[in-house]
PDB file of C-alpha atoms in Angstrom:
ATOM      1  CA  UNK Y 205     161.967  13.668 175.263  1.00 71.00           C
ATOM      2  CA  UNK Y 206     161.264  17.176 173.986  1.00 77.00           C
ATOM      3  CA  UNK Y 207     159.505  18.243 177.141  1.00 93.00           C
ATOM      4  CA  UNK Y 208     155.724  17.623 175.505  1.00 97.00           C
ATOM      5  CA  UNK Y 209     154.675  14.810 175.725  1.00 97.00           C
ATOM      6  CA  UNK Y 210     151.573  13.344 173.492  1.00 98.00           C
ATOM      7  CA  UNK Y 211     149.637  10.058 174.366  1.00 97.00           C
ATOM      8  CA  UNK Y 212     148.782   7.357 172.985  1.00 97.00           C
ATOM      9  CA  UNK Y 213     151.363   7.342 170.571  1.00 96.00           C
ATOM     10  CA  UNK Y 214     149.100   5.519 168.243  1.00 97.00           C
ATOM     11  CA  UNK Y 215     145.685   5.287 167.915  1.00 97.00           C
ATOM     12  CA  UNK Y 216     143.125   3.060 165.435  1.00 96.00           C
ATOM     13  CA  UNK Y 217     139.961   4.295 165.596  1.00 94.00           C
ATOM     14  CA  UNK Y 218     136.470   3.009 163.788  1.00 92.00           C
ATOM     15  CA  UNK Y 219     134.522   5.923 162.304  1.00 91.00           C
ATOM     16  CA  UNK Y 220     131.801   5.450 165.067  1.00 89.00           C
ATOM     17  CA  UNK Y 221     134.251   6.076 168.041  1.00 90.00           C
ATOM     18  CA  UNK Y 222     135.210   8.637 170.411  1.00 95.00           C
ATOM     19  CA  UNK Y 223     138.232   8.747 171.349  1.00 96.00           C
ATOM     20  CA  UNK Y 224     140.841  11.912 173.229  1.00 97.00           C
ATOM     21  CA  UNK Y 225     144.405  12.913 172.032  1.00 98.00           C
ATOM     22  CA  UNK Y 226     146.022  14.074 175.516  1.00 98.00           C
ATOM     23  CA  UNK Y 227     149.500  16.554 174.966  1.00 98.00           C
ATOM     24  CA  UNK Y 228     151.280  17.624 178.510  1.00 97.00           C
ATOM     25  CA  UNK Y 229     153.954  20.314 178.502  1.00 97.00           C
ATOM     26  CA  UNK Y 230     155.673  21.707 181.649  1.00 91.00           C
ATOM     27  CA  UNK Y 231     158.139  23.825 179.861  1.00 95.00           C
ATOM     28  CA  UNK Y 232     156.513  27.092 181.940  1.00 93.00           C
ATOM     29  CA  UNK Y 233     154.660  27.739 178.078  1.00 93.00           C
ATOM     30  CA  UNK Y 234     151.625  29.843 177.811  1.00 91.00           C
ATOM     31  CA  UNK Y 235     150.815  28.833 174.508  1.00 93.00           C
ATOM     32  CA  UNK Y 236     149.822  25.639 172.924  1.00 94.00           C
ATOM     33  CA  UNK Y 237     148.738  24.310 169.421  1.00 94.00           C
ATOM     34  CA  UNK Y 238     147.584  21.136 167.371  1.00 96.00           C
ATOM     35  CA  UNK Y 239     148.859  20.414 164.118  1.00 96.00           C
ATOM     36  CA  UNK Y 240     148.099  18.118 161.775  1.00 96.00           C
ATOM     37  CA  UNK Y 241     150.545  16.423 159.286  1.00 96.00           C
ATOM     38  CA  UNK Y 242     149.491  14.579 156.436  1.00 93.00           C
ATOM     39  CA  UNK Y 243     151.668  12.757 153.584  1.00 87.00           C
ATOM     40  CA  UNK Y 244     153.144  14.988 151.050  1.00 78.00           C
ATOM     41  CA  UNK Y 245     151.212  18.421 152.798  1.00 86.00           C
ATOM     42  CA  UNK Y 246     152.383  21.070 154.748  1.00 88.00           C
ATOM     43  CA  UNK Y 247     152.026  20.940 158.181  1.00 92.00           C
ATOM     44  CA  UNK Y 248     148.595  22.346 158.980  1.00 93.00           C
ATOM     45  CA  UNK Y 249     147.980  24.892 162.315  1.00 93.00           C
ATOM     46  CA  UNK Y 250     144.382  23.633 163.806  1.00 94.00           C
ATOM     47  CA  UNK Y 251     144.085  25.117 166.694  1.00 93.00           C
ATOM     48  CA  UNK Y 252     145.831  27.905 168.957  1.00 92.00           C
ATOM     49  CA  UNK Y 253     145.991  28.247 173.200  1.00 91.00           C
ATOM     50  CA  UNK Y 254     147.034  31.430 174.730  1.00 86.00           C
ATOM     51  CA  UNK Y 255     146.483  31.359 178.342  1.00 80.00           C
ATOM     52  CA  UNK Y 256     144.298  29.043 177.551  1.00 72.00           C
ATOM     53  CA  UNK Y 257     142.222  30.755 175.477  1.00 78.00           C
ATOM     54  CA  UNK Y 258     141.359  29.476 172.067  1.00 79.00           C
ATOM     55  CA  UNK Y 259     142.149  32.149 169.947  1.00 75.00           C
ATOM     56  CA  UNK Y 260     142.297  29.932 166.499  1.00 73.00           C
ATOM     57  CA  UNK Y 261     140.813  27.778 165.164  1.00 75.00           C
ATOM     58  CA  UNK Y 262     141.239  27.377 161.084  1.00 73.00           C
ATOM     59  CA  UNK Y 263     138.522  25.725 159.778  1.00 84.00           C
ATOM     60  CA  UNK Y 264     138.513  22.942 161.430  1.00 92.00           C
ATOM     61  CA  UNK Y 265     135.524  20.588 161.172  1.00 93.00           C
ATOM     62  CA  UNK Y 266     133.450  20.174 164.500  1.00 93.00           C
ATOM     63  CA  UNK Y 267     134.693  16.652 164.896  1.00 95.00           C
ATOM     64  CA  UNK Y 268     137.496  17.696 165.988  1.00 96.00           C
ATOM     65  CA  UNK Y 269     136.999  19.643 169.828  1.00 94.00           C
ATOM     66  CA  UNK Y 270     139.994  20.664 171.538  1.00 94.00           C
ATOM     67  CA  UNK Y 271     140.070  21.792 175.509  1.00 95.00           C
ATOM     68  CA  UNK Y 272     142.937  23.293 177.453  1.00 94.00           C
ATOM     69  CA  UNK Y 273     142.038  23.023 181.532  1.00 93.00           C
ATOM     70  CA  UNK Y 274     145.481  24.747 182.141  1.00 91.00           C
ATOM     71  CA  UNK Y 275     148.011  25.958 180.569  1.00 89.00           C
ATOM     72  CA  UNK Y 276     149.980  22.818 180.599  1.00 94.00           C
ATOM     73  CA  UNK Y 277     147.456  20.458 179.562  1.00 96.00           C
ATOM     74  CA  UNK Y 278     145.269  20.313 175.861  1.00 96.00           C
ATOM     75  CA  UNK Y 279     143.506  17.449 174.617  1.00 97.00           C
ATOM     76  CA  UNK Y 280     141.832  16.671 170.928  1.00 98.00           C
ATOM     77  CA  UNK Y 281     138.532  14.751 171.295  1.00 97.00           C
ATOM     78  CA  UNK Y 282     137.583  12.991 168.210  1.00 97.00           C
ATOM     79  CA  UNK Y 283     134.355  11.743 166.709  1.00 94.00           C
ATOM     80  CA  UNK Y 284     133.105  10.181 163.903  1.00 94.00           C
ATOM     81  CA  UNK Y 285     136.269  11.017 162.281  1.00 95.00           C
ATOM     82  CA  UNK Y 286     136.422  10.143 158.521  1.00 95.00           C
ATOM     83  CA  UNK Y 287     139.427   8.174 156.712  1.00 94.00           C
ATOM     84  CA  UNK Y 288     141.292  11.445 155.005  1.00 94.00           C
ATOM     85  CA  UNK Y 289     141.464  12.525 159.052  1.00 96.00           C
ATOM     86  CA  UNK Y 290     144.359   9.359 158.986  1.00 97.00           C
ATOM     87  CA  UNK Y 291     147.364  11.656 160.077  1.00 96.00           C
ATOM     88  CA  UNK Y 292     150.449  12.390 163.020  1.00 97.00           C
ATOM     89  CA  UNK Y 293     148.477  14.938 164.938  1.00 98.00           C
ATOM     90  CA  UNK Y 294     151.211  17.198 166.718  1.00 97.00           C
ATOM     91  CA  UNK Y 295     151.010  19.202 169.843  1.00 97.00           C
ATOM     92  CA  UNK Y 296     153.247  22.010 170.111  1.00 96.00           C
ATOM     93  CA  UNK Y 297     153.980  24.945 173.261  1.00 95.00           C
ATOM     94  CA  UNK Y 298     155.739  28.461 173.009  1.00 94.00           C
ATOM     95  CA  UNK Y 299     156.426  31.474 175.087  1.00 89.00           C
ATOM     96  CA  UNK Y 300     153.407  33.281 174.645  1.00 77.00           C
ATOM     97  CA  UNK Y 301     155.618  35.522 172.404  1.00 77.00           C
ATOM     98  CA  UNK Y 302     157.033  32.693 170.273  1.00 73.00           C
ATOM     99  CA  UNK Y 303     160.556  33.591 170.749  1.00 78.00           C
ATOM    100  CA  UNK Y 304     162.597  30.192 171.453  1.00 83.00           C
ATOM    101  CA  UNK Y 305     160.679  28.501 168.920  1.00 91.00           C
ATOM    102  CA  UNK Y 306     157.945  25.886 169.188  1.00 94.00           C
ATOM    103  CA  UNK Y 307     158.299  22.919 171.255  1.00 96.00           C
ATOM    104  CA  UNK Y 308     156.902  19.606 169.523  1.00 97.00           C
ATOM    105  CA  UNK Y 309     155.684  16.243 170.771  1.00 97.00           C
ATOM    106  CA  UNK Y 310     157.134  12.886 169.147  1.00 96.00           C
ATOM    107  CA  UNK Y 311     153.041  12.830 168.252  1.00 97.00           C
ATOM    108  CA  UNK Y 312     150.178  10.584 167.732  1.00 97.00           C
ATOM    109  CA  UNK Y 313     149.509   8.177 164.534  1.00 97.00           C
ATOM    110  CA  UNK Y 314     145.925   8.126 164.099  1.00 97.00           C
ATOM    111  CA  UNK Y 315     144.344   5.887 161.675  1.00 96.00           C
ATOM    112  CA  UNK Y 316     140.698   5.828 161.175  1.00 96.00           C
ATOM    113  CA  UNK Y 317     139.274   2.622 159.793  1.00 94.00           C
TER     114      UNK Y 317
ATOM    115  CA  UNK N 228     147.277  29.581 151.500  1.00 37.00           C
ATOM    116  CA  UNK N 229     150.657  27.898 152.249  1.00 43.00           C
ATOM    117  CA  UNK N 230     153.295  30.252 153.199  1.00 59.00           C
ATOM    118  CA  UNK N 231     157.115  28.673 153.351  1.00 66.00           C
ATOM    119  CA  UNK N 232     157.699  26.473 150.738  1.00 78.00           C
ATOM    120  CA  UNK N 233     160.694  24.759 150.524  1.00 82.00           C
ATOM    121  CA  UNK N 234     163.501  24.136 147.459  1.00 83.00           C
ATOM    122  CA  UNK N 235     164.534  21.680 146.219  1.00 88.00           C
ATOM    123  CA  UNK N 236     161.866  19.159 148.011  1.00 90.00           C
ATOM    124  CA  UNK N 237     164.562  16.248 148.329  1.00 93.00           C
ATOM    125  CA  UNK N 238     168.258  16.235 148.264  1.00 94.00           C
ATOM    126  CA  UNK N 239     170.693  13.090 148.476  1.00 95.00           C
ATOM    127  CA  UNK N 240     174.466  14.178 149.081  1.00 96.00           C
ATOM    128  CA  UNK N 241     177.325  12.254 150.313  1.00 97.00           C
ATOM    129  CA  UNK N 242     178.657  12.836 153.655  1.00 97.00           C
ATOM    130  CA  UNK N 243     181.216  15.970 154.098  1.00 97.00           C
ATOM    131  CA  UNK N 244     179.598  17.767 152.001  1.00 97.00           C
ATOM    132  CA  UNK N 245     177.757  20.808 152.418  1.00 98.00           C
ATOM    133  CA  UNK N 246     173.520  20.895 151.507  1.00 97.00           C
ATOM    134  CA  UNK N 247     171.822  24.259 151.135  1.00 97.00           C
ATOM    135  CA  UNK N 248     167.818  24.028 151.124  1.00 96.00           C
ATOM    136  CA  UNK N 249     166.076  27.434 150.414  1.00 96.00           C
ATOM    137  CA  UNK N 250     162.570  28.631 151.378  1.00 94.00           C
ATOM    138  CA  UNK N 251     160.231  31.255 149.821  1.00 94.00           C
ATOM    139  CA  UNK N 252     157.581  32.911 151.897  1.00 93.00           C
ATOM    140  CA  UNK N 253     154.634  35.472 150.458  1.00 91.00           C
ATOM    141  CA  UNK N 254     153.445  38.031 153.383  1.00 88.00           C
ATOM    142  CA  UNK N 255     155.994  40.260 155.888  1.00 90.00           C
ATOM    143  CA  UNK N 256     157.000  38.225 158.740  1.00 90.00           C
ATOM    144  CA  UNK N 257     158.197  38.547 162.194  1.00 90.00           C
ATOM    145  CA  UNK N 258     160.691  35.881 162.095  1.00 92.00           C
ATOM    146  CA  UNK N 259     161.476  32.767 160.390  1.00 94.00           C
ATOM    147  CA  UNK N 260     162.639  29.721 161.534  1.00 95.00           C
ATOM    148  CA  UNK N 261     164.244  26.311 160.734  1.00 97.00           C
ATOM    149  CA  UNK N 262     162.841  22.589 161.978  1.00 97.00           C
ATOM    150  CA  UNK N 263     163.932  19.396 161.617  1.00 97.00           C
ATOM    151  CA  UNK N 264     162.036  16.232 161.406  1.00 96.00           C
ATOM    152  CA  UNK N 265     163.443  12.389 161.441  1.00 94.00           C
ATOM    153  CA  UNK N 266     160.874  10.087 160.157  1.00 87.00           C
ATOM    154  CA  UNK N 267     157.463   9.925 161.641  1.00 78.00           C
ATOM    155  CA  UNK N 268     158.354  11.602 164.903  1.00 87.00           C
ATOM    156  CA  UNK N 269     157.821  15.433 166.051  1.00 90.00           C
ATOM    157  CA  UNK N 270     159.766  18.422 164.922  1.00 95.00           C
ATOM    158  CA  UNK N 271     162.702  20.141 166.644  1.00 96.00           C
ATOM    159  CA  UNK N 272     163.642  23.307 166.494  1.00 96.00           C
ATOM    160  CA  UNK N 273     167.100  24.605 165.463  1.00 97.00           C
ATOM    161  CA  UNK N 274     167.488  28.325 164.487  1.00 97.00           C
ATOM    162  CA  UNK N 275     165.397  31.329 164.297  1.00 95.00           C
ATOM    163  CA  UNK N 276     166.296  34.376 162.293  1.00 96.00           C
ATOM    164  CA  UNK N 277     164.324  37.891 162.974  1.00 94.00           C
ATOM    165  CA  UNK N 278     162.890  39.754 160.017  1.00 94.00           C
ATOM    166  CA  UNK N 279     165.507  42.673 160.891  1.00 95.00           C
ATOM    167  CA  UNK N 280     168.789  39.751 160.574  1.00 97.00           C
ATOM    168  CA  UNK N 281     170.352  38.791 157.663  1.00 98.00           C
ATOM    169  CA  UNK N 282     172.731  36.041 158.427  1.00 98.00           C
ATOM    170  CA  UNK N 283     172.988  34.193 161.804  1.00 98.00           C
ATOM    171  CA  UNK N 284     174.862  30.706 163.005  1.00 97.00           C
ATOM    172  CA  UNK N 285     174.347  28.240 164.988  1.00 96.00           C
ATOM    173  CA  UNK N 286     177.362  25.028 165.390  1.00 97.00           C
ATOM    174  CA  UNK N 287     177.154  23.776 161.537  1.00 98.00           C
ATOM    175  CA  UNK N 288     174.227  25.405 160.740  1.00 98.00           C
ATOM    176  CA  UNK N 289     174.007  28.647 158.653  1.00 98.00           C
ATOM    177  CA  UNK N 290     170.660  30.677 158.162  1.00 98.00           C
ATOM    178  CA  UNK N 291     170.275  33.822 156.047  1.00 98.00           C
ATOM    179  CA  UNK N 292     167.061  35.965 155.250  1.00 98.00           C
ATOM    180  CA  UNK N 293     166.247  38.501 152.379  1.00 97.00           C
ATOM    181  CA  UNK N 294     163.251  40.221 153.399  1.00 96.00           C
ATOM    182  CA  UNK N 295     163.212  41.972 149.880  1.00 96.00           C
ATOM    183  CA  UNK N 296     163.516  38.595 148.309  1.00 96.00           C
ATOM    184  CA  UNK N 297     160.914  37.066 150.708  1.00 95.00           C
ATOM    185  CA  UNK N 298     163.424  34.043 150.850  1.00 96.00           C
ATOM    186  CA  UNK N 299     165.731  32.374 153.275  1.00 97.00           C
ATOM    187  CA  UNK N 300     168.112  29.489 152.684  1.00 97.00           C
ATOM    188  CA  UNK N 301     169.655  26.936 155.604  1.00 98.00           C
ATOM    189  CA  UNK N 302     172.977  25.788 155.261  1.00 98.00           C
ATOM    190  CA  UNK N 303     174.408  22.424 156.728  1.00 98.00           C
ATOM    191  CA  UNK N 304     177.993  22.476 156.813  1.00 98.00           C
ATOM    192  CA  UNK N 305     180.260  19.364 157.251  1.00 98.00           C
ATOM    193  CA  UNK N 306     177.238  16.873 156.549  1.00 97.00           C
ATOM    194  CA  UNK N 307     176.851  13.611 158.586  1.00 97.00           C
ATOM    195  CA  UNK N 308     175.119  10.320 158.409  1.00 96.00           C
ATOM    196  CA  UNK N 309     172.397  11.725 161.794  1.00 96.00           C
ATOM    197  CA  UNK N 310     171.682  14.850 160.013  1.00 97.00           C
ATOM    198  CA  UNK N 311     169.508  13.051 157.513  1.00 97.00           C
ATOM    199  CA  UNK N 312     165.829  13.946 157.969  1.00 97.00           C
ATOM    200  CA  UNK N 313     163.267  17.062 156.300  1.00 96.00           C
ATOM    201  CA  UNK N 314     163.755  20.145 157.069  1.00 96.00           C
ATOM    202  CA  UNK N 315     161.176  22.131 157.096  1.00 95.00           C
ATOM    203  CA  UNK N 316     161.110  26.187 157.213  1.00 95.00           C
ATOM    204  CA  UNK N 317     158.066  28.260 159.259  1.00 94.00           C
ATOM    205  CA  UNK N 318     156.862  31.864 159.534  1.00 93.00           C
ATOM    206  CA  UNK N 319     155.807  33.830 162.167  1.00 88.00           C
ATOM    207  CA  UNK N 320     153.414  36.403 160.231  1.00 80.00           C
ATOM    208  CA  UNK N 321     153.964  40.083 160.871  1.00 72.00           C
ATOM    209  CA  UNK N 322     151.421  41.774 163.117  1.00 66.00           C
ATOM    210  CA  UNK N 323     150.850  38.355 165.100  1.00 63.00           C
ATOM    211  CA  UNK N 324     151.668  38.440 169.098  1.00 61.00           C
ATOM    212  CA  UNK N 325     154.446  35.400 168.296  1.00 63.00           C
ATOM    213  CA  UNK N 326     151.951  32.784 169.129  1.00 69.00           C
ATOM    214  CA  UNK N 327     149.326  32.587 166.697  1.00 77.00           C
ATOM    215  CA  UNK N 328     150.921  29.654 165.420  1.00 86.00           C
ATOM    216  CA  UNK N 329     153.648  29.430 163.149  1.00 90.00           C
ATOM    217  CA  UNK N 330     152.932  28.776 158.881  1.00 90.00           C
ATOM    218  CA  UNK N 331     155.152  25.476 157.652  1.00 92.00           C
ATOM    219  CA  UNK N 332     156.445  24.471 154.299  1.00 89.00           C
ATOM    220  CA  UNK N 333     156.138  21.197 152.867  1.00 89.00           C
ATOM    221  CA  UNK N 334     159.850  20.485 153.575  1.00 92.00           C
ATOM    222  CA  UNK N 335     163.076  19.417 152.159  1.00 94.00           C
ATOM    223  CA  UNK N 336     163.931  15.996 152.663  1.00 95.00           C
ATOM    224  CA  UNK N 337     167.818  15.257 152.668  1.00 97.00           C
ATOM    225  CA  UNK N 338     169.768  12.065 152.898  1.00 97.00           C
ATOM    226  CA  UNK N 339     173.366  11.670 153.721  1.00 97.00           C
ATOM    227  CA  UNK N 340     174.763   9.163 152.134  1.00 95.00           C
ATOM    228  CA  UNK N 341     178.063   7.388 153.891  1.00 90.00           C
TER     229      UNK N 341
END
């Protein structure tokens, strides 16, 4: 264990479902992020926590809502996803400065049928 | 548009040996730094060089920078059978606070071979 920890590990999910990603960190972090991995991309920053205050958020379509209570907590609640959104989604936590690196979760497999 | 990319994107070398990826970045950063990833699970990270470092070590791992260059290049010395995995490289932009969320590569993927 990495010290975040992401549940469920895997998730199927119909297209008509709702469904919450749940990531848990207590590392002392300040900062928090989701990523999203698919095959043969880069890694792709979603969103970004600081004090738990979204201050990213690239692009990402509205079925995708994150929410950070505290700064040890941050979820992902899906709906109506789509197929392509079939990916690891990865939660990460820093120092609010970054410096130490980026602590990952092992992730969650989502596959949207 | 994607930042790090990574050279070559796989590698296969026998164990002993020494593998060298490389990574080319496009804006000024703050830092850059190294992750590795075994299959399917999260990324862990091993060494971070600052934009004002050149060369820095870590056990059997060797990272330089060349800011001019915009490149960096990780070094695995004394390979082993565990160390396969990708390795992916990351910027922290320049300007940022440090947690604005780091920009990834695609990755090198290396196998030891026994």
């Amino acid at each position: 264990e990495t010290g975040v920890t992401q549940t469920p590990r895997h998730l199927v999910m119909g297209m008509t479902n709702k469904k919450s990603l749940k990531c848990e960190q207590h590392l002392g972090h300040n900062a928090m992020y989701w990523y999203k991995q698919s095959a043969k991309k880069p890694l792709e920053l979603m969103f970004v926590y600081n004090f738990k205050e979204q201050t990213e958020n690239n692009s990402v379509p509205s079925r995708f809502s994150p929410e950070c209570p505290n700064s040890s907590h941050l979820f992902l609640h899906l709906h109506t996803l789509q197929p392509e959104d079939s990916a690891l989604y990865l939660c990460a936590s820093s120092h609010e400065t970054g410096m130490g690196g980026y602590t990952f979760g092992s992730g969650t497999r989502l596959t949207v049928v | 548009s994607q930042q790090g990319e990574e050279d070559p994107q796989a590698l296969s070398i026998q164990e002993g040996e020494n593998a060298t990826m490389n990574c080319s970045y496009k804006t000024s950063i703050n830092n850059l730094q190294w992750y590795r990833q075994n299959s399917g699970r999260g990324l862990v990270h091993l060494i971070l060089i600052r934009s004002n470092e050149r060369e820095k070590h870590s056990g059997r791992l060797r990272v330089t920078l060349d800011t001019s260059k915009k490149s960096s290049s990780l070094l695995i010395t004394a390979s082993r059978a565990a160390d396969t995995a990708s390795y992916f490289c990351a910027t922290d932009a320049f300007g940022g606070g440090g947690a604005d969320g780091l920009t990834f590569g695609k990755g090198t993927h290396l196998i030891i071979q026994p």
